[in-house]
Short mmCIF file of C-alpha atoms and ligand atoms in Angstrom, two decimals:
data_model
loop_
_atom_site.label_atom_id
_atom_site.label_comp_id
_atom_site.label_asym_id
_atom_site.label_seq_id
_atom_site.Cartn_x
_atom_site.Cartn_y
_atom_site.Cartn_z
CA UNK A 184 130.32 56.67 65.40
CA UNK A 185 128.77 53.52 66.28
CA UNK A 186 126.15 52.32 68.06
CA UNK A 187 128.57 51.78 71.32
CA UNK A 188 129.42 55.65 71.14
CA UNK A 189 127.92 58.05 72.59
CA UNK A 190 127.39 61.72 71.59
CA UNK A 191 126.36 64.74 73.70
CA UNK A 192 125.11 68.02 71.85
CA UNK A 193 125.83 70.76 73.98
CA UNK A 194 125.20 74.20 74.63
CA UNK A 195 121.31 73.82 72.80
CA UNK A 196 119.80 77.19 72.43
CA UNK A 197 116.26 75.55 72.14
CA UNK A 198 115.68 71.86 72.31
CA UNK A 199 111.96 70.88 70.95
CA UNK A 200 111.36 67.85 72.52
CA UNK A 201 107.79 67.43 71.79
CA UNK A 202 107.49 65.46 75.29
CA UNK A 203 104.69 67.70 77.00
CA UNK A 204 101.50 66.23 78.56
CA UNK A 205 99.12 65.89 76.39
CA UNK A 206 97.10 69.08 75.15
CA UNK A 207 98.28 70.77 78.24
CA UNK A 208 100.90 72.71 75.97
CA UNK A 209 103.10 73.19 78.91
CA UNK A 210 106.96 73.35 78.85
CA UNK A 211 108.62 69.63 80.13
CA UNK A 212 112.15 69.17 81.67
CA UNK A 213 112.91 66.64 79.41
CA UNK A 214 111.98 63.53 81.69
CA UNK A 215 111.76 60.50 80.51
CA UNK A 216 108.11 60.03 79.47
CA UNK A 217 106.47 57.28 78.72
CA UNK A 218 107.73 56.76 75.01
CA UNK A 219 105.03 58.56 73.18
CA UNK A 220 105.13 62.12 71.52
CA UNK A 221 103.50 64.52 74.01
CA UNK A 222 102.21 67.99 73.26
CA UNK A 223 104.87 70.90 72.28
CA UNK A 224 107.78 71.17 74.42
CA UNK A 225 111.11 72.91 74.56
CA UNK A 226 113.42 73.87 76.97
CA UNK A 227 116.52 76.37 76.33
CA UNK A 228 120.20 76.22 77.39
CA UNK A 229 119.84 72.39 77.24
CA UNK A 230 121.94 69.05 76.31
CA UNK A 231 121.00 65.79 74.71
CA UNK A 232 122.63 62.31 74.68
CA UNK A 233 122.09 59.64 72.07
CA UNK A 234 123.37 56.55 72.81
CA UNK A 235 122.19 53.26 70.83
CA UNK A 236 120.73 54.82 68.16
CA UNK A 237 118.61 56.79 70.33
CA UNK A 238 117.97 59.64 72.96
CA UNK A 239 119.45 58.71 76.35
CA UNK A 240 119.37 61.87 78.55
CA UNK A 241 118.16 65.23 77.79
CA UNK A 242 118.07 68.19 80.63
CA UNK A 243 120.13 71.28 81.04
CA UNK A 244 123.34 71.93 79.32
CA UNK A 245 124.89 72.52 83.13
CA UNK A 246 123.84 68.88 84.11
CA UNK A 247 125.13 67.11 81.41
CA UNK A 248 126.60 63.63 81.93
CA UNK A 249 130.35 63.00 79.57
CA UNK A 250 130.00 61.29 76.35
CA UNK A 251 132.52 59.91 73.99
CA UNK A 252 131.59 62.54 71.31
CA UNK A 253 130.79 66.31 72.13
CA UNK A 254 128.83 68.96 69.57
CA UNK A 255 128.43 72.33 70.42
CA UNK A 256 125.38 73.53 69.42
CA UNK A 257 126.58 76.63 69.81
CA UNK A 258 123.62 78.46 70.78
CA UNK A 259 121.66 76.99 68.04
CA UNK A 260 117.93 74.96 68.27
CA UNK A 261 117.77 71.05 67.82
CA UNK A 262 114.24 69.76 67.43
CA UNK A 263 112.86 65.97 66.22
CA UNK A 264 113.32 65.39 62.64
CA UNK A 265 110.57 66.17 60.37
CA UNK A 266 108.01 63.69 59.63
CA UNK A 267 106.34 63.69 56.10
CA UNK A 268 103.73 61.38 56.15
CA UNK A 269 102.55 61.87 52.40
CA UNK A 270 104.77 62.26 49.42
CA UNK A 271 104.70 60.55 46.10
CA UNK A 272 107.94 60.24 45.08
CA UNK A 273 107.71 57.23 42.19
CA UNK A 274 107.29 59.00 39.13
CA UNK A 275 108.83 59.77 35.84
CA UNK A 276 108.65 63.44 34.26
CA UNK A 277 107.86 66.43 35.26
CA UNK A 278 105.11 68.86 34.69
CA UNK A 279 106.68 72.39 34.69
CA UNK A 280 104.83 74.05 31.69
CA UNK A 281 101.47 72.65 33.34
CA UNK A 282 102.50 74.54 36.29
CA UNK A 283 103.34 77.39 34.50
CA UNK A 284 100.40 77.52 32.51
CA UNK A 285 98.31 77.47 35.53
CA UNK A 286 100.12 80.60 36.96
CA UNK A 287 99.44 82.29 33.85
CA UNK A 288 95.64 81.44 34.31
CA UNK A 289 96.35 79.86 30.54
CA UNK A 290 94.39 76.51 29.46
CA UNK A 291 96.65 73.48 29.64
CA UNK A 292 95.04 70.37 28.37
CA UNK A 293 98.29 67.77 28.38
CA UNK A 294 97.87 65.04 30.71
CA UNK A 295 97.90 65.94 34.21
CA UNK A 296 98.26 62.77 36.73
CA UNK A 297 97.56 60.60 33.57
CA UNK A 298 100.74 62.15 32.09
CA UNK A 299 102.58 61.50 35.03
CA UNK A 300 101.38 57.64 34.49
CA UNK A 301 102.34 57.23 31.25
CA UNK A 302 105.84 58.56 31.80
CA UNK A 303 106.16 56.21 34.95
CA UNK A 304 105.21 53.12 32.83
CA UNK A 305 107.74 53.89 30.38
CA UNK A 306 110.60 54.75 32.66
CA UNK A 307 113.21 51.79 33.51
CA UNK A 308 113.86 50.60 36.98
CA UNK A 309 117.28 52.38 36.98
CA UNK A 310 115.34 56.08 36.36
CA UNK A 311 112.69 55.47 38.72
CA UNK A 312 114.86 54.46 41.35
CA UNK A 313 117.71 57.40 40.59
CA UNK A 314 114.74 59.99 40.64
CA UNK A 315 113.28 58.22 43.74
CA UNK A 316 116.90 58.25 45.55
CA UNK A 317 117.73 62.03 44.43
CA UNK A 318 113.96 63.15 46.50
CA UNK A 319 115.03 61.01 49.37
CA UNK A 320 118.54 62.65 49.47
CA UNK A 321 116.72 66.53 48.77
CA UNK A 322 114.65 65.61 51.65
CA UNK A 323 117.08 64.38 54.11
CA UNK A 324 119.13 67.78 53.80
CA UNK A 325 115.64 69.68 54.79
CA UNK A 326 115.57 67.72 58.14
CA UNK A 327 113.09 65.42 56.94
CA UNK A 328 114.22 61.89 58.71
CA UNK A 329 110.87 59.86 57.67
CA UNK A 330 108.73 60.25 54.84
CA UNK A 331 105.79 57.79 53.58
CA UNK A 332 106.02 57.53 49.86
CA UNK A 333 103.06 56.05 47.58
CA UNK A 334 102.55 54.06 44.63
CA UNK A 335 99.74 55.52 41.93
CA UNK A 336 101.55 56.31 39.00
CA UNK A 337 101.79 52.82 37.68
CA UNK A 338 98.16 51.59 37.68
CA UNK A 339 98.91 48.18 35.99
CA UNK A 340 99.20 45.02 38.38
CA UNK A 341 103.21 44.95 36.90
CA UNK A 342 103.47 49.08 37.46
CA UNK A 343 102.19 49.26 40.84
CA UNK A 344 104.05 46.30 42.16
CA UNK A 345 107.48 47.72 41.18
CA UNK A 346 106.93 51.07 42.24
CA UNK A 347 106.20 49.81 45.52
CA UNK A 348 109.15 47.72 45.56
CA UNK A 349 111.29 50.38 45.14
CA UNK A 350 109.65 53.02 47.44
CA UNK A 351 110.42 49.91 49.72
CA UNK A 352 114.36 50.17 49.03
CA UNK A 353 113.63 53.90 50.60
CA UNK A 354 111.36 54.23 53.67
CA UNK A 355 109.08 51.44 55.98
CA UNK A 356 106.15 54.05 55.19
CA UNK A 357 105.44 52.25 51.89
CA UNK A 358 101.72 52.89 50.53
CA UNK A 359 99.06 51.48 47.84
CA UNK A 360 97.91 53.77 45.97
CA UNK A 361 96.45 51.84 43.03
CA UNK A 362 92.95 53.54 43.57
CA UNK A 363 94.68 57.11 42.22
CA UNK A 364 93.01 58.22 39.23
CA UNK A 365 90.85 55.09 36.61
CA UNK A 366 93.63 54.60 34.45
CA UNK A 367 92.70 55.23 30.41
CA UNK A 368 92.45 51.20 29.50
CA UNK A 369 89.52 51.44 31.93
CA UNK A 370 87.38 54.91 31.10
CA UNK A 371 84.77 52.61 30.18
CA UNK A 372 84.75 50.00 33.51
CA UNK A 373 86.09 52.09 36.60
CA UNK A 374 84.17 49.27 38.20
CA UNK A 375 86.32 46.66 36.67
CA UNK A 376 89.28 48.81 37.74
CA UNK A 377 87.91 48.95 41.26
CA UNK A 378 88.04 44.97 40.92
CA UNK A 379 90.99 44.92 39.28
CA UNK A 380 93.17 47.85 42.65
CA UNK A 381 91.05 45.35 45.27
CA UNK A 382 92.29 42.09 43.49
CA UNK A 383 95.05 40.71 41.86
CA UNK A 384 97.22 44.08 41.80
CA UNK A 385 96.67 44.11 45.61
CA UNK A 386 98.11 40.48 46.24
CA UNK A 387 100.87 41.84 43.83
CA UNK A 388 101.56 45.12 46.17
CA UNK A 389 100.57 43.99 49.71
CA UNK A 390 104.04 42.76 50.46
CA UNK A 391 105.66 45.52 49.73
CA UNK A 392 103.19 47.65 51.37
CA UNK A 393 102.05 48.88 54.82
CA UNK A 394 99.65 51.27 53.95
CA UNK A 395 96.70 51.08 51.41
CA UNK A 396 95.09 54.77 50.13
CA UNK A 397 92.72 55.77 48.14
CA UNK A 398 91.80 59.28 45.91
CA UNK A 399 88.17 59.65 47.41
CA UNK A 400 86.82 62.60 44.77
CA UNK A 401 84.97 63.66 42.29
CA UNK A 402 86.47 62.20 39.39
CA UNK A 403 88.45 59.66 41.05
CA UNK A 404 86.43 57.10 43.27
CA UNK A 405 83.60 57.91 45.22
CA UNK A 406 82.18 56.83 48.94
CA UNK A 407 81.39 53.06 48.14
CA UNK A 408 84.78 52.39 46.28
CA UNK A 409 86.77 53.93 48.44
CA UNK A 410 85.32 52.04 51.06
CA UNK A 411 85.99 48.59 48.92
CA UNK A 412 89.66 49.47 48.40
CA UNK A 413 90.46 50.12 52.06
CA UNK A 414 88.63 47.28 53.41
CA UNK A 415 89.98 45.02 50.58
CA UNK A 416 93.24 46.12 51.83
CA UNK A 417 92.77 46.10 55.04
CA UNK A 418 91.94 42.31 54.51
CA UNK A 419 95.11 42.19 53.21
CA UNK A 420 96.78 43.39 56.34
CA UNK A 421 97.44 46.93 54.94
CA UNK A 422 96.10 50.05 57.31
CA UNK A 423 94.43 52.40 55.82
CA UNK A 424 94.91 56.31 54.87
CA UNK A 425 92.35 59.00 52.34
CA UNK A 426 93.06 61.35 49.91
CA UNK A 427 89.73 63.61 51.61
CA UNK A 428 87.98 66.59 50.62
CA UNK A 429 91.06 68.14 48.40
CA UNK A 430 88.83 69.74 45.59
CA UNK A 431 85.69 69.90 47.22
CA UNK A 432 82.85 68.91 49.94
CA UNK A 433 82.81 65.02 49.64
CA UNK A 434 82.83 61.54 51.59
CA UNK A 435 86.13 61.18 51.75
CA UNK A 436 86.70 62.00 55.79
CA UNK A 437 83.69 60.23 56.66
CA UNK A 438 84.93 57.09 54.34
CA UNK A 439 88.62 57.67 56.36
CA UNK A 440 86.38 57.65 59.94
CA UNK A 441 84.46 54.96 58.99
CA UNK A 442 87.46 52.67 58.08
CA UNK A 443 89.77 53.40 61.11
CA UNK A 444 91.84 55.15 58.85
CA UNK A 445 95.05 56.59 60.46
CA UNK A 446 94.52 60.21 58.56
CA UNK A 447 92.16 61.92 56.34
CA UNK A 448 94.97 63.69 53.88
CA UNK A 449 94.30 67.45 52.47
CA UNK A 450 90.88 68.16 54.19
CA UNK A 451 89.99 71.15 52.87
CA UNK A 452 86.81 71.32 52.08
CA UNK A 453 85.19 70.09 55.92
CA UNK A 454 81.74 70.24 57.03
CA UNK A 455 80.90 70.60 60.33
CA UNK A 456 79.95 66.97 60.56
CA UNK A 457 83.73 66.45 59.08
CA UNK A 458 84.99 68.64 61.38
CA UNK A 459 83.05 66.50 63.97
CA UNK A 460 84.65 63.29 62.84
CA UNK A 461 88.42 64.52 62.89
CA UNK A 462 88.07 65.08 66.67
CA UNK A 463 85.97 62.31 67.93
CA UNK A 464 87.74 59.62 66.10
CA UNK A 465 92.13 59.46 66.00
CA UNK A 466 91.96 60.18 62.56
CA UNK A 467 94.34 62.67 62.07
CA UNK A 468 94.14 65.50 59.56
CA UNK A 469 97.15 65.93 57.69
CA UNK A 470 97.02 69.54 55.84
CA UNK A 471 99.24 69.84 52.47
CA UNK A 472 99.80 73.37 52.04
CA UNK A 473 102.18 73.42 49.22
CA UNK A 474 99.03 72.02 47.14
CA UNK A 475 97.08 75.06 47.58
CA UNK A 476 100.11 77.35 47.11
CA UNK A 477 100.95 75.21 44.18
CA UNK A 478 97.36 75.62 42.60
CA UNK A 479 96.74 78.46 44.00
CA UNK A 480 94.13 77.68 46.09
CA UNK A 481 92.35 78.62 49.69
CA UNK A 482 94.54 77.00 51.95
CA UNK A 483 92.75 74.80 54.55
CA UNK A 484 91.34 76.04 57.90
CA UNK A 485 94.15 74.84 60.12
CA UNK A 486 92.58 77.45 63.26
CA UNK A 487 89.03 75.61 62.96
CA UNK A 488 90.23 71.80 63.31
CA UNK A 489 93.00 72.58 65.76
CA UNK A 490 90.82 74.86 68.49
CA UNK A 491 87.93 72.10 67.65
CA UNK A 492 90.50 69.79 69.11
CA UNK A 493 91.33 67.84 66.13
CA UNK A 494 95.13 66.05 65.66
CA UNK A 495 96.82 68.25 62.66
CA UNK A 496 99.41 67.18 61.17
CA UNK A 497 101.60 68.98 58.03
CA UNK A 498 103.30 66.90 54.91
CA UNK A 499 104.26 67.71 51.20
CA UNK A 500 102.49 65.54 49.22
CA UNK A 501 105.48 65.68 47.25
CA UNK A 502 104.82 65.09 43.65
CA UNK A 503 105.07 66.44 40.00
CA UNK A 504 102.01 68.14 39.62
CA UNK A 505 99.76 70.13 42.25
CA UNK A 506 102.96 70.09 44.79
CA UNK A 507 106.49 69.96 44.05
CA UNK A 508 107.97 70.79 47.26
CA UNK A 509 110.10 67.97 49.46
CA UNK A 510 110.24 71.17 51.83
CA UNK A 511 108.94 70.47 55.53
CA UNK A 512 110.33 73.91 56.70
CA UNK A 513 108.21 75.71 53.68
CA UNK A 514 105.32 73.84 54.69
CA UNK A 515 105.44 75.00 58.17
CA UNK A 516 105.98 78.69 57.30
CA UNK A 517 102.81 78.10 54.54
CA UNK A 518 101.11 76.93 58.07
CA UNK A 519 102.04 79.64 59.83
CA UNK A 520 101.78 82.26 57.58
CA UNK A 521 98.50 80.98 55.96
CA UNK A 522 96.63 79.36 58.14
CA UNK A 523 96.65 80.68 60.99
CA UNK A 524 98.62 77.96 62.61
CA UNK A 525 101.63 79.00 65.81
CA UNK A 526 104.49 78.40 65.27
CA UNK A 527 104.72 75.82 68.04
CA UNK A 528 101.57 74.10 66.15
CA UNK A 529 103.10 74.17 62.84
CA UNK A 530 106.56 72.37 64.14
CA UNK A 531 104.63 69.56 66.28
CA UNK A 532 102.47 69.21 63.35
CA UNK A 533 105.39 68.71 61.31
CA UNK A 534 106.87 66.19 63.64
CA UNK A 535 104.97 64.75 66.13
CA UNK A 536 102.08 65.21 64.08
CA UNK A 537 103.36 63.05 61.07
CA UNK A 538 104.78 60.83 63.46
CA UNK A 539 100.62 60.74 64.88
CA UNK A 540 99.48 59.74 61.05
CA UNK A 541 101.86 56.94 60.51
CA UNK A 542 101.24 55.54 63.85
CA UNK A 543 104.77 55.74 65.03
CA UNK A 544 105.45 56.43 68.33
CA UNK A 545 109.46 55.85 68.42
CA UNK A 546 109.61 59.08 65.94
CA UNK A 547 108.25 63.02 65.93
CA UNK A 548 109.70 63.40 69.73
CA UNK A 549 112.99 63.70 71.35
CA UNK A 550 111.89 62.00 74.92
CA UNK A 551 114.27 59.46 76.55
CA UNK A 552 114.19 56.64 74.97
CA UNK A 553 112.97 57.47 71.10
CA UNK A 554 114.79 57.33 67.98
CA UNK A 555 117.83 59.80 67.31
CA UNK A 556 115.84 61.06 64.25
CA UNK A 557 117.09 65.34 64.83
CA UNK A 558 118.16 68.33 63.30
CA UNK A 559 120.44 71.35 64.38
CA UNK A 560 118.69 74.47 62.92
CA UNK A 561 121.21 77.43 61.91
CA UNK A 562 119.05 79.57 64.06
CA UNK A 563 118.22 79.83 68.39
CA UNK A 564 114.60 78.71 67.43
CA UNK A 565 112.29 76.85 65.79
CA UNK A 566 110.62 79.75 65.10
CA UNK A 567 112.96 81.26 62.38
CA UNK A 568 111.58 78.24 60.50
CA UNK A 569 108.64 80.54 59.73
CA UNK A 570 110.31 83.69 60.27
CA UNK A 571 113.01 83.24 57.89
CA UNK A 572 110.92 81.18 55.24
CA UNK A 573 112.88 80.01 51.97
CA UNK A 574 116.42 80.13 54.20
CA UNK A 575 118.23 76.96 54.20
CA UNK A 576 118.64 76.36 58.02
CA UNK A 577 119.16 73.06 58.23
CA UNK A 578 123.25 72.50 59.48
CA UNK A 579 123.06 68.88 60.15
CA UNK A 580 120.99 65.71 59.94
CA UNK A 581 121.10 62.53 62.49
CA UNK A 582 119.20 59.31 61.61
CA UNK A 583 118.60 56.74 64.51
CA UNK A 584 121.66 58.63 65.96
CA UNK A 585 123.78 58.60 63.07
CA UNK A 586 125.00 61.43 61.11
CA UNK A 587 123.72 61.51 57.93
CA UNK A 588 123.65 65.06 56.32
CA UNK A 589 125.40 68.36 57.06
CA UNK A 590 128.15 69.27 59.58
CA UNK A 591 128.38 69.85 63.28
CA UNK A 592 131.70 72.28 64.43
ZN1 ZN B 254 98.67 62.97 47.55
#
């Protein structure tokens, strides 16, 4: 269709809307609201209208205005499409046998992230791009209509720079991750690599970038050059976002408070005083549960940031080695499932709660006026998301009201 058509989708067993007052988590008619995601909402037996590229009208199916398109829903749930706000999706290789090998509880000594690197730097434009291109595509088919994807497997001024370029051909969510792991050439100076990710590889990246991250850990940087990385990119115009307390206590929440940092990624390992910073500051924490199934670790405490009041939101992490899942709908049955999370927290988590990390307020909601990013679920409810976990469910895709995976009747 284009942008002059209009399309009605009819007959919606459950329409998430996401357009709720805030933390009130009560049910909204679908009125136009004031452009932002709200809290949870869905209504049943209702209708939608895109128009423009984005939501026009919703209310119930019996109300309806005509359209120059009609979808029957059939009976079947639409809800906002899923928002993964941290995926790393430049890479070359894969790291199967390290996975297996850690299932096995066997020793596995070959690379790791510095694998990954090496394999990255070696790959041509052409294979970085088709691998890049084939996750988008997997994604899209799971409902996911906006992902952020990172740089960090380059770690050369020339390595970073074109893996940002091309995450660029992909998604606006484009981040600098040059402060991933000290690359070898520098085992000896981290400190001149600190110079080196805050310097001349960030003029090289900052165009191509609108976030700037950093791996705050043992092992990777600590509190102080974490701290120099975002600010140097911040300088640079770049907003900031923390790999935080994955493998253990650290600074890495406080570091993502102190900067104004959008989200504090992982979290979990949280002290009380983290806990403490999550919900007085609009840092949100974005949990990645396919890590901890993936390493087969304690999953985070999703119940004690969200009744603390904190913002949660869910993502991948998408990458080769601790999390190879482009899967929003596994993560949210992980949530569920694992962490204690409802099934109404898990999908606005998913959604509005991405939408919360990458500061976007057009996405992660289906009120009046924001982006036709949706999905049609093969199911009445968002809740067989969870409840049917590992199901494809996903009939059809529409991007900015277009289209652009599955079928509709
Ligand atoms: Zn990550």
């Amino acid at each position: 269709m284009s942008d002059a058509e209009s399309t009605l989708i009819t007959g919606i067993g459950e329409l998430v809307s996401n357009v709720g007052e805030p933390n009130d988590g009560k049910p909204n008619d679908g009125k136009p609201n004031d452009g932002k995601p709200g809290s949870f909402a869905a209504m049943t037996d209702a209708a939608l209208v895109i128009a423009g590229g984005k939501v026009a009208w919703t209310g119930p199916a019996s109300r309806a205005p005509a359209a120059d398109t009609v979808v029957d829903a059939a009976g079947r749930a639409v809800l906002p499409g899923f928002a993964d706000s941290h995926a790393h999706l430049v890479f070359a290789g894969e790291r199967s046998a390290e996975f297996a090998a850690r299932m096995a509880g066997r020793p596995y000594r070959a690379g790791g992230i510095l694998g990954t690197v090496e394999a990255t730097r070696a790959a041509s434009d052409a294979a970085l791009r088709a691998n890049l291109r084939r996750l988008a595509a997997e994604m899209l088919r799971q409902g996911t209509t906006t992902f952020e994807c990172k740089s960090g497997y380059g770690l050369t001024v020339r390595d970073e720079a074109r893996g940002l370029a091309l995450a660029a051909e992909v998604t606006p969510e484009v981040t600098y991750l040059g402060a991933h792991v000290v690359p070898p050439e520098f085992a000896a100076d981290p400190a001149g690599y600190v110079d080196l990710v805050c310097g001349p590889m960030l003029d090289a990246c900052a165009p191509s970038a609108r976030w700037v991250d950093v791996f705050c850990e043992d092992g990777a940087f600590g509190a102080d050059e974490a701290a120099a990385v975002l600010a140097a990119g911040q300088a640079a115009g770049l907003h900031a976002r923390v790999h935080a307390n994955q493998l253990g206590p650290g600074p890495g929440v406080r570091v993502a408070a102190e900067a104004g940092a959008a989200s504090a990624d992982h979290c979990t390992f949280l002290t009380d005083d983290d806990v403490d910073a999550l919900t007085s500051t609009p840092v949100v924490a974005t949990l990645l549960p396919g890590v901890e199934f993936s390493c087969r670790q304690p999953f985070p405490q999703a119940r004690r940031l969200l009744d603390a009041g904190a913002v949660v939101a869910l993502a991948t992490d998408c990458n080769p080695g601790s999390s190879f899942t482009s899967s929003m709908p596994f993560c949210i049955a992980l949530a569920v499932r694992e962490m204690g999370m409802t099934t109404e927290e898990a999908v606005w988590a998913a959604t509005a709660g991405g939408a919360r990390a990458l500061r976007r307020t057009d996405i992660g909601h289906l009120g009046v006026g924001a982006r036709a990013d949706l999905i049609l679920l093969n199911a009445p409810s968002h809740t067989y998301l969870a409840y049917r976990p590992g199901v494809p469910q996903v009939a059809a895709v529409w991007q900015a009201g277009r289209l652009v995976a599955g079928a509709v009747p």
